[in-house]
Amino acid sequence: DAAEFRARPEALAAAGFAEPSARLRELTEASVFTTDGPTWFRGQALCPAFTEDANLGAALAKLGAARVVVGHSVTPTRRVTGRFDGRVILLDTGMLQSAYKGRPSALVIEDGRLLAAYADRPGALSPPEPLPRAIGARPGGLDDDALEAWLAGAEIIGVEELPTGITEPQRVTLRRDGLELRAVLKSLSTDFGAAHSTQSLNEGDRFEFEVAAYELDRMLGLDMVPVTVPRTVGGRKGVLQFWVEGAINARQMIEAGLRPEGWCPVDPQYNLMNVFDVLVHNTDRTQENLLLTRDWNVVLIDHSRAFTLRQQAPTLLYQKPVTLPPALAARLAALDRAALERELGPWLHRRQIDALLKRRDRLL
């Protein structure tokens, strides 16, 4: 893999070949071998759609091509998958059974149609499948749609207090169908005596807003907020948010002196975070609730203080100018009141939806 490839100069030096090691290091660090170069770049397969859409469009225009078909990045479902409205086809379905537990596949193009063929289904053809949403690694092959249902019905078998957060969060362990996962349980809602007063909407701390943030993230296709579902526990209403195992927060990253070195650069992801925080007027983005996965993908949690009525931009954790990728601008422009009221109405007051639409217009 990439780490082993970059370790070869050290191995050569350890064997006593200093001069060849230096030359090999020089070649290894050439731009052609970086994660941005043609031999290691995986952005169209692994990185957020909104950070890569413009890159893809430029590349296809330069090549005069309608789409690109890529391998060397195994699809999570082990099936031929499409991204970017079919402009990218992911064809590596893990045919090395011993390592990836997939199957051989091929892309068939007939009369302009794209169809997938699989070795274990001779004669059958089917369209490439959309990439399922799955924020945070989890066992069992659950995508986020399945995880929603799983969290809503799984048995809680363990509860522990968390040392951070003023909303008294608890980390719970759940079990269902032989699978165990963890989630954060939040049930605190402050309303200052009147849930829909201006003070409550501007200063409240409500678990309901966690569901609203998740649903809005899904409407936009941002794919940065983990699955969050309403759940009544012990007669008390609250929410469960999927615990992303193996993630660290930004403070832990800084204190450990770590540098993100994943396939997807973090700065464009931080910009998407800023767009979202401006849109929902999140007044509580901190180093503790900006998570990074093992692959250095950004995950956003803790939105119980978002969705105020204010229009001025909140203080942003990532202090860079906010830029709006064209593909995200199109998704924002497509938001309409009816859809927002349908998806967010159970969790937000109409005044909050009004304020969100005004901030949307300011972003555009």
Tab-separated table of N, CA, C and O in Angstrom, residues 218-320:
chain	number	residue	atom	x	y	z
A	218	ARG	N	-28.552	15.023	5.144
A	218	ARG	CA	-28.973	14.051	4.137
A	218	ARG	C	-29.658	14.737	2.958
A	218	ARG	O	-29.480	14.324	1.803
A	219	MET	N	-30.442	15.767	3.222
A	219	MET	CA	-31.098	16.488	2.137
A	219	MET	C	-30.076	17.112	1.192
A	219	MET	O	-30.270	17.139	-0.023
A	220	LEU	N	-28.981	17.608	1.769
A	220	LEU	CA	-27.951	18.258	0.963
A	220	LEU	C	-27.002	17.264	0.313
A	220	LEU	O	-26.308	17.607	-0.651
A	221	GLY	N	-26.932	16.042	0.837
A	221	GLY	CA	-25.937	15.098	0.356
A	221	GLY	C	-24.543	15.430	0.838
A	221	GLY	O	-23.544	15.062	0.206
A	222	LEU	N	-24.446	16.119	1.975
A	222	LEU	CA	-23.142	16.512	2.507
A	222	LEU	C	-22.403	15.312	3.085
A	222	LEU	O	-21.180	15.209	2.991
A	223	ASP	N	-23.117	14.411	3.724
A	223	ASP	CA	-22.562	13.157	4.249
A	223	ASP	C	-21.447	13.390	5.260
A	223	ASP	O	-20.359	12.820	5.161
A	224	MET	N	-21.746	14.200	6.281
A	224	MET	CA	-20.764	14.456	7.332
A	224	MET	C	-21.338	14.249	8.733
A	224	MET	O	-20.578	14.157	9.702
A	225	VAL	N	-22.646	14.187	8.881
A	225	VAL	CA	-23.287	14.017	10.188
A	225	VAL	C	-23.704	12.558	10.339
A	225	VAL	O	-24.422	12.022	9.487
A	226	PRO	N	-23.273	11.879	11.403
A	226	PRO	CA	-23.621	10.460	11.560
A	226	PRO	C	-25.102	10.258	11.852
A	226	PRO	O	-25.806	11.177	12.282
A	227	VAL	N	-25.555	9.029	11.632
A	227	VAL	CA	-26.965	8.682	11.818
A	227	VAL	C	-27.445	9.109	13.204
A	227	VAL	O	-26.808	8.828	14.218
A	228	THR	N	-28.578	9.795	13.226
A	228	THR	CA	-29.185	10.274	14.467
A	228	THR	C	-30.674	9.987	14.415
A	228	THR	O	-31.347	10.377	13.456
A	229	VAL	N	-31.183	9.302	15.422
A	229	VAL	CA	-32.597	8.916	15.415
A	229	VAL	C	-33.240	9.270	16.752
A	229	VAL	O	-32.578	9.252	17.796
A	230	PRO	N	-34.547	9.618	16.742
A	230	PRO	CA	-35.248	9.832	18.014
A	230	PRO	C	-35.424	8.500	18.735
A	230	PRO	O	-35.644	7.465	18.107
A	231	ARG	N	-35.337	8.534	20.052
A	231	ARG	CA	-35.493	7.298	20.829
A	231	ARG	C	-35.933	7.666	22.246
A	231	ARG	O	-35.341	8.542	22.887
A	232	THR	N	-36.970	7.023	22.726
A	232	THR	CA	-37.415	7.204	24.107
A	232	THR	C	-36.788	6.107	24.953
A	232	THR	O	-36.941	4.918	24.670
A	233	VAL	N	-36.056	6.520	25.981
A	233	VAL	CA	-35.352	5.578	26.850
A	233	VAL	C	-35.787	5.840	28.290
A	233	VAL	O	-35.674	6.967	28.779
A	234	GLY	N	-36.291	4.835	28.950
A	234	GLY	CA	-36.731	4.999	30.331
A	234	GLY	C	-37.843	6.019	30.478
A	234	GLY	O	-37.899	6.734	31.486
A	235	GLY	N	-38.697	6.111	29.452
A	235	GLY	CA	-39.803	7.060	29.496
A	235	GLY	C	-39.403	8.485	29.170
A	235	GLY	O	-40.242	9.379	29.230
A	236	ARG	N	-38.143	8.706	28.804
A	236	ARG	CA	-37.657	10.065	28.530
A	236	ARG	C	-37.266	10.173	27.069
A	236	ARG	O	-36.478	9.375	26.555
A	237	LYS	N	-37.823	11.177	26.386
A	237	LYS	CA	-37.531	11.371	24.974
A	237	LYS	C	-36.092	11.865	24.791
A	237	LYS	O	-35.577	12.620	25.604
A	238	GLY	N	-35.473	11.444	23.704
A	238	GLY	CA	-34.119	11.874	23.390
A	238	GLY	C	-33.732	11.425	22.003
A	238	GLY	O	-34.592	11.117	21.159
A	239	VAL	N	-32.428	11.396	21.742
A	239	VAL	CA	-31.915	10.936	20.452
A	239	VAL	C	-30.732	10.009	20.693
A	239	VAL	O	-30.024	10.112	21.705
A	240	LEU	N	-30.539	9.116	19.746
A	240	LEU	CA	-29.335	8.299	19.683
A	240	LEU	C	-28.556	8.703	18.443
A	240	LEU	O	-29.116	8.766	17.339
A	241	GLN	N	-27.266	8.981	18.642
A	241	GLN	CA	-26.390	9.290	17.504
A	241	GLN	C	-25.292	8.237	17.436
A	241	GLN	O	-24.614	7.958	18.428
A	242	PHE	N	-25.117	7.671	16.271
A	242	PHE	CA	-24.137	6.611	16.068
A	242	PHE	C	-22.750	7.064	16.502
A	242	PHE	O	-22.293	8.150	16.141
A	243	TRP	N	-22.098	6.215	17.293
A	243	TRP	CA	-20.737	6.497	17.770
A	243	TRP	C	-19.750	5.992	16.711
A	243	TRP	O	-19.692	4.803	16.418
A	244	VAL	N	-18.957	6.917	16.149
A	244	VAL	CA	-18.008	6.552	15.101
A	244	VAL	C	-16.748	5.998	15.757
A	244	VAL	O	-15.940	6.749	16.315
A	245	GLU	N	-16.608	4.698	15.731
A	245	GLU	CA	-15.482	4.043	16.384
A	245	GLU	C	-14.167	4.407	15.695
A	245	GLU	O	-14.092	4.516	14.469
A	246	GLY	N	-13.140	4.597	16.511
A	246	GLY	CA	-11.813	4.866	15.984
A	246	GLY	C	-11.549	6.312	15.617
A	246	GLY	O	-10.425	6.659	15.240
A	247	ALA	N	-12.568	7.167	15.688
A	247	ALA	CA	-12.369	8.579	15.346
A	247	ALA	C	-11.707	9.311	16.511
A	247	ALA	O	-11.848	8.939	17.674
A	248	ILE	N	-10.971	10.353	16.199
A	248	ILE	CA	-10.425	11.254	17.210
A	248	ILE	C	-10.951	12.654	16.922
A	248	ILE	O	-11.373	12.951	15.799
A	249	ASN	N	-10.969	13.503	17.952
A	249	ASN	CA	-11.398	14.871	17.702
A	249	ASN	C	-10.192	15.749	17.371
A	249	ASN	O	-9.029	15.327	17.503
A	250	ALA	N	-10.464	16.971	16.929
A	250	ALA	CA	-9.388	17.852	16.485
A	250	ALA	C	-8.425	18.186	17.615
A	250	ALA	O	-7.213	18.319	17.381
A	251	ARG	N	-8.923	18.304	18.824
A	251	ARG	CA	-8.024	18.593	19.945
A	251	ARG	C	-7.042	17.437	20.160
A	251	ARG	O	-5.844	17.657	20.364
A	252	GLN	N	-7.537	16.220	20.125
A	252	GLN	CA	-6.656	15.059	20.281
A	252	GLN	C	-5.628	15.003	19.159
A	252	GLN	O	-4.466	14.654	19.389
A	253	MET	N	-6.048	15.341	17.954
A	253	MET	CA	-5.118	15.357	16.833
A	253	MET	C	-3.991	16.364	17.056
A	253	MET	O	-2.812	16.059	16.862
A	254	ILE	N	-4.370	17.559	17.514
A	254	ILE	CA	-3.379	18.613	17.726
A	254	ILE	C	-2.438	18.246	18.870
A	254	ILE	O	-1.212	18.386	18.762
A	255	GLU	N	-3.003	17.762	19.974
A	255	GLU	CA	-2.175	17.431	21.135
A	255	GLU	C	-1.219	16.283	20.848
A	255	GLU	O	-0.122	16.226	21.418
A	256	ALA	N	-1.618	15.381	19.961
A	256	ALA	CA	-0.746	14.260	19.615
A	256	ALA	C	0.242	14.611	18.499
A	256	ALA	O	1.097	13.786	18.147
A	257	GLY	N	0.135	15.825	17.966
A	257	GLY	CA	1.031	16.246	16.901
A	257	GLY	C	0.823	15.498	15.598
A	257	GLY	O	1.761	15.322	14.811
A	258	LEU	N	-0.418	15.054	15.344
A	258	LEU	CA	-0.705	14.293	14.145
A	258	LEU	C	-1.037	15.209	12.974
A	258	LEU	O	-1.573	16.312	13.162
A	259	ARG	N	-0.708	14.750	11.788
A	259	ARG	CA	-1.058	15.474	10.563
A	259	ARG	C	-1.940	14.595	9.698
A	259	ARG	O	-1.580	13.441	9.427
A	260	PRO	N	-3.085	15.091	9.273
A	260	PRO	CA	-3.953	14.285	8.411
A	260	PRO	C	-3.241	13.912	7.114
A	260	PRO	O	-2.710	14.789	6.412
A	261	GLU	N	-3.214	12.628	6.808
A	261	GLU	CA	-2.550	12.153	5.601
A	261	GLU	C	-3.400	11.096	4.901
A	261	GLU	O	-2.911	10.065	4.464
A	262	GLY	N	-4.685	11.355	4.821
A	262	GLY	CA	-5.571	10.403	4.167
A	262	GLY	C	-5.655	10.658	2.677
A	262	GLY	O	-4.970	11.522	2.119
A	263	TRP	N	-6.522	9.897	2.030
A	263	TRP	CA	-6.713	10.066	0.598
A	263	TRP	C	-7.393	11.385	0.278
A	263	TRP	O	-7.227	11.919	-0.821
A	264	CYS	N	-8.175	11.903	1.219
A	264	CYS	CA	-8.956	13.114	0.975
A	264	CYS	C	-8.399	14.260	1.818
A	264	CYS	O	-8.407	14.168	3.050
A	265	PRO	N	-7.908	15.335	1.223
A	265	PRO	CA	-7.382	16.454	2.006
A	265	PRO	C	-8.452	17.033	2.927
A	265	PRO	O	-9.649	17.034	2.597
A	266	VAL	N	-8.023	17.525	4.094
A	266	VAL	CA	-9.003	17.971	5.082
A	266	VAL	C	-9.451	19.415	4.862
A	266	VAL	O	-10.566	19.762	5.245
A	267	ASP	N	-8.615	20.268	4.284
A	267	ASP	CA	-9.019	21.665	4.140
A	267	ASP	C	-10.327	21.822	3.358
A	267	ASP	O	-11.212	22.580	3.782
A	268	PRO	N	-10.516	21.154	2.220
A	268	PRO	CA	-11.815	21.264	1.549
A	268	PRO	C	-12.962	20.717	2.397
A	268	PRO	O	-14.089	21.215	2.311
A	269	GLN	N	-12.676	19.720	3.239
A	269	GLN	CA	-13.717	19.202	4.123
A	269	GLN	C	-14.039	20.223	5.216
A	269	GLN	O	-15.204	20.388	5.596
A	270	TYR	N	-13.022	20.902	5.729
A	270	TYR	CA	-13.259	21.959	6.718
A	270	TYR	C	-14.118	23.068	6.109
A	270	TYR	O	-14.965	23.663	6.788
A	271	ASN	N	-13.899	23.367	4.831
A	271	ASN	CA	-14.718	24.390	4.182
A	271	ASN	C	-16.180	23.957	4.126
A	271	ASN	O	-17.080	24.771	4.360
A	272	LEU	N	-16.437	22.661	3.816
A	272	LEU	CA	-17.817	22.162	3.824
A	272	LEU	C	-18.422	22.289	5.218
A	272	LEU	O	-19.606	22.613	5.366
A	273	MET	N	-17.612	22.022	6.254
A	273	MET	CA	-18.068	22.207	7.631
A	273	MET	C	-18.485	23.658	7.860
A	273	MET	O	-19.536	23.930	8.469
A	274	ASN	N	-17.690	24.592	7.370
A	274	ASN	CA	-18.016	26.008	7.537
A	274	ASN	C	-19.327	26.364	6.847
A	274	ASN	O	-20.147	27.112	7.389
A	275	VAL	N	-19.519	25.853	5.638
A	275	VAL	CA	-20.774	26.122	4.924
A	275	VAL	C	-21.955	25.638	5.755
A	275	VAL	O	-22.955	26.349	5.926
A	276	PHE	N	-21.832	24.427	6.286
A	276	PHE	CA	-22.920	23.861	7.085
A	276	PHE	C	-23.143	24.671	8.351
A	276	PHE	O	-24.298	24.958	8.719
A	277	ASP	N	-22.064	25.070	9.028
A	277	ASP	CA	-22.209	25.820	10.272
A	277	ASP	C	-22.818	27.198	10.038
A	277	ASP	O	-23.576	27.705	10.876
A	278	VAL	N	-22.501	27.823	8.910
A	278	VAL	CA	-23.143	29.101	8.575
A	278	VAL	C	-24.621	28.873	8.283
A	278	VAL	O	-25.483	29.631	8.732
A	279	LEU	N	-24.921	27.834	7.539
A	279	LEU	CA	-26.309	27.554	7.155
A	279	LEU	C	-27.184	27.319	8.377
A	279	LEU	O	-28.298	27.859	8.459
A	280	VAL	N	-26.714	26.522	9.336
A	280	VAL	CA	-27.532	26.193	10.513
A	280	VAL	C	-27.254	27.134	11.676
A	280	VAL	O	-27.852	26.996	12.737
A	281	HIS	N	-26.368	28.090	11.473
A	281	HIS	CA	-25.909	29.003	12.514
A	281	HIS	C	-25.536	28.226	13.782
A	281	HIS	O	-26.114	28.393	14.852
A	282	ASN	N	-24.518	27.387	13.617
A	282	ASN	CA	-24.007	26.590	14.728
A	282	ASN	C	-23.066	27.442	15.565
A	282	ASN	O	-21.996	27.833	15.098
A	283	THR	N	-23.450	27.714	16.779
A	283	THR	CA	-22.646	28.580	17.651
A	283	THR	C	-21.697	27.786	18.531
A	283	THR	O	-21.030	28.357	19.386
A	284	ASP	N	-21.620	26.462	18.314
A	284	ASP	CA	-20.877	25.619	19.257
A	284	ASP	C	-19.952	24.637	18.546
A	284	ASP	O	-19.767	23.518	19.009
A	285	ARG	N	-19.351	25.041	17.419
A	285	ARG	CA	-18.361	24.170	16.798
A	285	ARG	C	-17.038	24.322	17.556
A	285	ARG	O	-16.485	25.410	17.640
A	286	THR	N	-16.562	23.237	18.108
A	286	THR	CA	-15.328	23.236	18.889
A	286	THR	C	-14.395	22.148	18.376
A	286	THR	O	-14.777	21.311	17.548
A	287	GLN	N	-13.173	22.141	18.903
A	287	GLN	CA	-12.230	21.084	18.538
A	287	GLN	C	-12.718	19.718	19.006
A	287	GLN	O	-12.338	18.702	18.434
A	288	GLU	N	-13.588	19.701	20.032
A	288	GLU	CA	-14.074	18.425	20.548
A	288	GLU	C	-15.171	17.814	19.683
A	288	GLU	O	-15.357	16.596	19.695
A	289	ASN	N	-15.923	18.617	18.961
A	289	ASN	CA	-16.998	18.033	18.157
A	289	ASN	C	-16.726	18.091	16.656
A	289	ASN	O	-17.631	17.979	15.835
A	290	LEU	N	-15.456	18.254	16.296
A	290	LEU	CA	-14.979	18.039	14.937
A	290	LEU	C	-14.178	16.741	14.982
A	290	LEU	O	-13.098	16.678	15.563
A	291	LEU	N	-14.738	15.681	14.421
A	291	LEU	CA	-14.096	14.368	14.475
A	291	LEU	C	-13.398	14.057	13.155
A	291	LEU	O	-13.793	14.540	12.090
A	292	LEU	N	-12.362	13.228	13.255
A	292	LEU	CA	-11.673	12.735	12.070
A	292	LEU	C	-11.545	11.223	12.188
A	292	LEU	O	-11.112	10.710	13.213
A	293	THR	N	-11.940	10.519	11.137
A	293	THR	CA	-11.896	9.070	11.148
A	293	THR	C	-10.463	8.588	10.925
A	293	THR	O	-9.547	9.372	10.681
A	294	ARG	N	-10.280	7.273	10.973
A	294	ARG	CA	-8.956	6.697	10.716
A	294	ARG	C	-8.452	7.060	9.320
A	294	ARG	O	-7.250	7.145	9.090
A	295	ASP	N	-9.374	7.260	8.382
A	295	ASP	CA	-9.002	7.647	7.018
A	295	ASP	C	-8.958	9.166	6.836
A	295	ASP	O	-8.866	9.650	5.709
A	296	TRP	N	-9.078	9.905	7.940
A	296	TRP	CA	-9.031	11.373	7.947
A	296	TRP	C	-10.186	11.995	7.181
A	296	TRP	O	-10.028	13.000	6.491
A	297	ASN	N	-11.351	11.382	7.314
A	297	ASN	CA	-12.576	12.002	6.828
A	297	ASN	C	-13.238	12.742	7.985
A	297	ASN	O	-13.272	12.253	9.114
A	298	VAL	N	-13.775	13.925	7.706
A	298	VAL	CA	-14.353	14.785	8.734
A	298	VAL	C	-15.780	14.331	9.043
A	298	VAL	O	-16.586	14.074	8.142
A	299	VAL	N	-16.069	14.239	10.346
A	299	VAL	CA	-17.402	13.910	10.835
A	299	VAL	C	-17.832	15.005	11.811
A	299	VAL	O	-17.044	15.423	12.666
A	300	LEU	N	-19.077	15.461	11.695
A	300	LEU	CA	-19.574	16.578	12.503
A	300	LEU	C	-20.626	16.083	13.487
A	300	LEU	O	-21.598	15.444	13.088
A	301	ILE	N	-20.432	16.394	14.768
A	301	ILE	CA	-21.393	16.012	15.801
A	301	ILE	C	-21.746	17.238	16.633
A	301	ILE	O	-21.166	18.310	16.466
A	302	ASP	N	-22.714	17.072	17.547
A	302	ASP	CA	-23.110	18.104	18.513
A	302	ASP	C	-23.670	19.350	17.827
A	302	ASP	O	-22.972	20.356	17.660
A	303	HIS	N	-24.929	19.292	17.482
A	303	HIS	CA	-25.604	20.449	16.873
A	303	HIS	C	-26.797	20.906	17.711
A	303	HIS	O	-27.733	21.507	17.191
A	304	SER	N	-26.751	20.615	19.003
A	304	SER	CA	-27.892	20.952	19.857
A	304	SER	C	-28.024	22.448	20.104
A	304	SER	O	-29.031	22.898	20.644
A	305	ARG	N	-27.015	23.241	19.733
A	305	ARG	CA	-27.109	24.706	19.889
A	305	ARG	C	-27.215	25.415	18.549
A	305	ARG	O	-27.020	26.631	18.479
A	306	ALA	N	-27.500	24.684	17.505
A	306	ALA	CA	-27.620	25.275	16.178
A	306	ALA	C	-29.052	25.740	15.922
A	306	ALA	O	-29.902	25.723	16.811
A	307	PHE	N	-29.296	26.189	14.686
A	307	PHE	CA	-30.631	26.578	14.212
A	307	PHE	C	-31.192	27.769	14.988
A	307	PHE	O	-32.379	27.801	15.327
A	308	THR	N	-30.358	28.757	15.268
A	308	THR	CA	-30.863	29.985	15.879
A	308	THR	C	-31.579	30.810	14.806
A	308	THR	O	-31.624	30.445	13.632
A	309	LEU	N	-32.108	31.954	15.236
A	309	LEU	CA	-32.781	32.856	14.308
A	309	LEU	C	-31.830	33.892	13.720
A	309	LEU	O	-32.212	34.653	12.837
A	310	ARG	N	-30.597	33.909	14.170
A	310	ARG	CA	-29.657	34.967	13.791
A	310	ARG	C	-29.181	34.807	12.356
A	310	ARG	O	-29.131	33.707	11.814
A	311	GLN	N	-28.793	35.936	11.756
A	311	GLN	CA	-28.348	35.941	10.364
A	311	GLN	C	-26.856	36.194	10.204
A	311	GLN	O	-26.267	35.788	9.204
A	312	GLN	N	-26.235	36.863	11.169
A	312	GLN	CA	-24.796	37.077	11.041
A	312	GLN	C	-24.077	35.747	11.211
A	312	GLN	O	-24.519	34.874	11.947
A	313	ALA	N	-22.951	35.592	10.506
A	313	ALA	CA	-22.228	34.319	10.547
A	313	ALA	C	-21.716	34.051	11.956
A	313	ALA	O	-21.245	34.969	12.648
A	314	PRO	N	-21.794	32.814	12.433
A	314	PRO	CA	-21.236	32.484	13.742
A	314	PRO	C	-19.717	32.493	13.682
A	314	PRO	O	-19.115	32.496	12.602
A	315	THR	N	-19.080	32.502	14.834
A	315	THR	CA	-17.630	32.370	14.883
A	315	THR	C	-17.260	30.962	14.433
A	315	THR	O	-17.730	29.976	14.983
A	316	LEU	N	-16.431	30.886	13.405
A	316	LEU	CA	-16.106	29.608	12.803
A	316	LEU	C	-14.823	29.036	13.388
A	316	LEU	O	-13.863	29.767	13.634
A	317	LEU	N	-14.802	27.740	13.587
A	317	LEU	CA	-13.612	27.086	14.106
A	317	LEU	C	-12.483	27.133	13.084
A	317	LEU	O	-11.322	27.375	13.434
A	318	TYR	N	-12.803	26.899	11.840
A	318	TYR	CA	-11.810	26.903	10.756
A	318	TYR	C	-11.794	28.301	10.155
A	318	TYR	O	-12.691	28.674	9.397
A	319	GLN	N	-10.793	29.070	10.507
A	319	GLN	CA	-10.752	30.489	10.161
A	319	GLN	C	-10.208	30.713	8.753
A	319	GLN	O	-9.081	31.158	8.555
A	320	LYS	N	-11.015	30.369	7.769
A	320	LYS	CA	-10.698	30.626	6.367
A	320	LYS	C	-11.961	31.131	5.684
A	320	LYS	O	-13.073	30.851	6.137
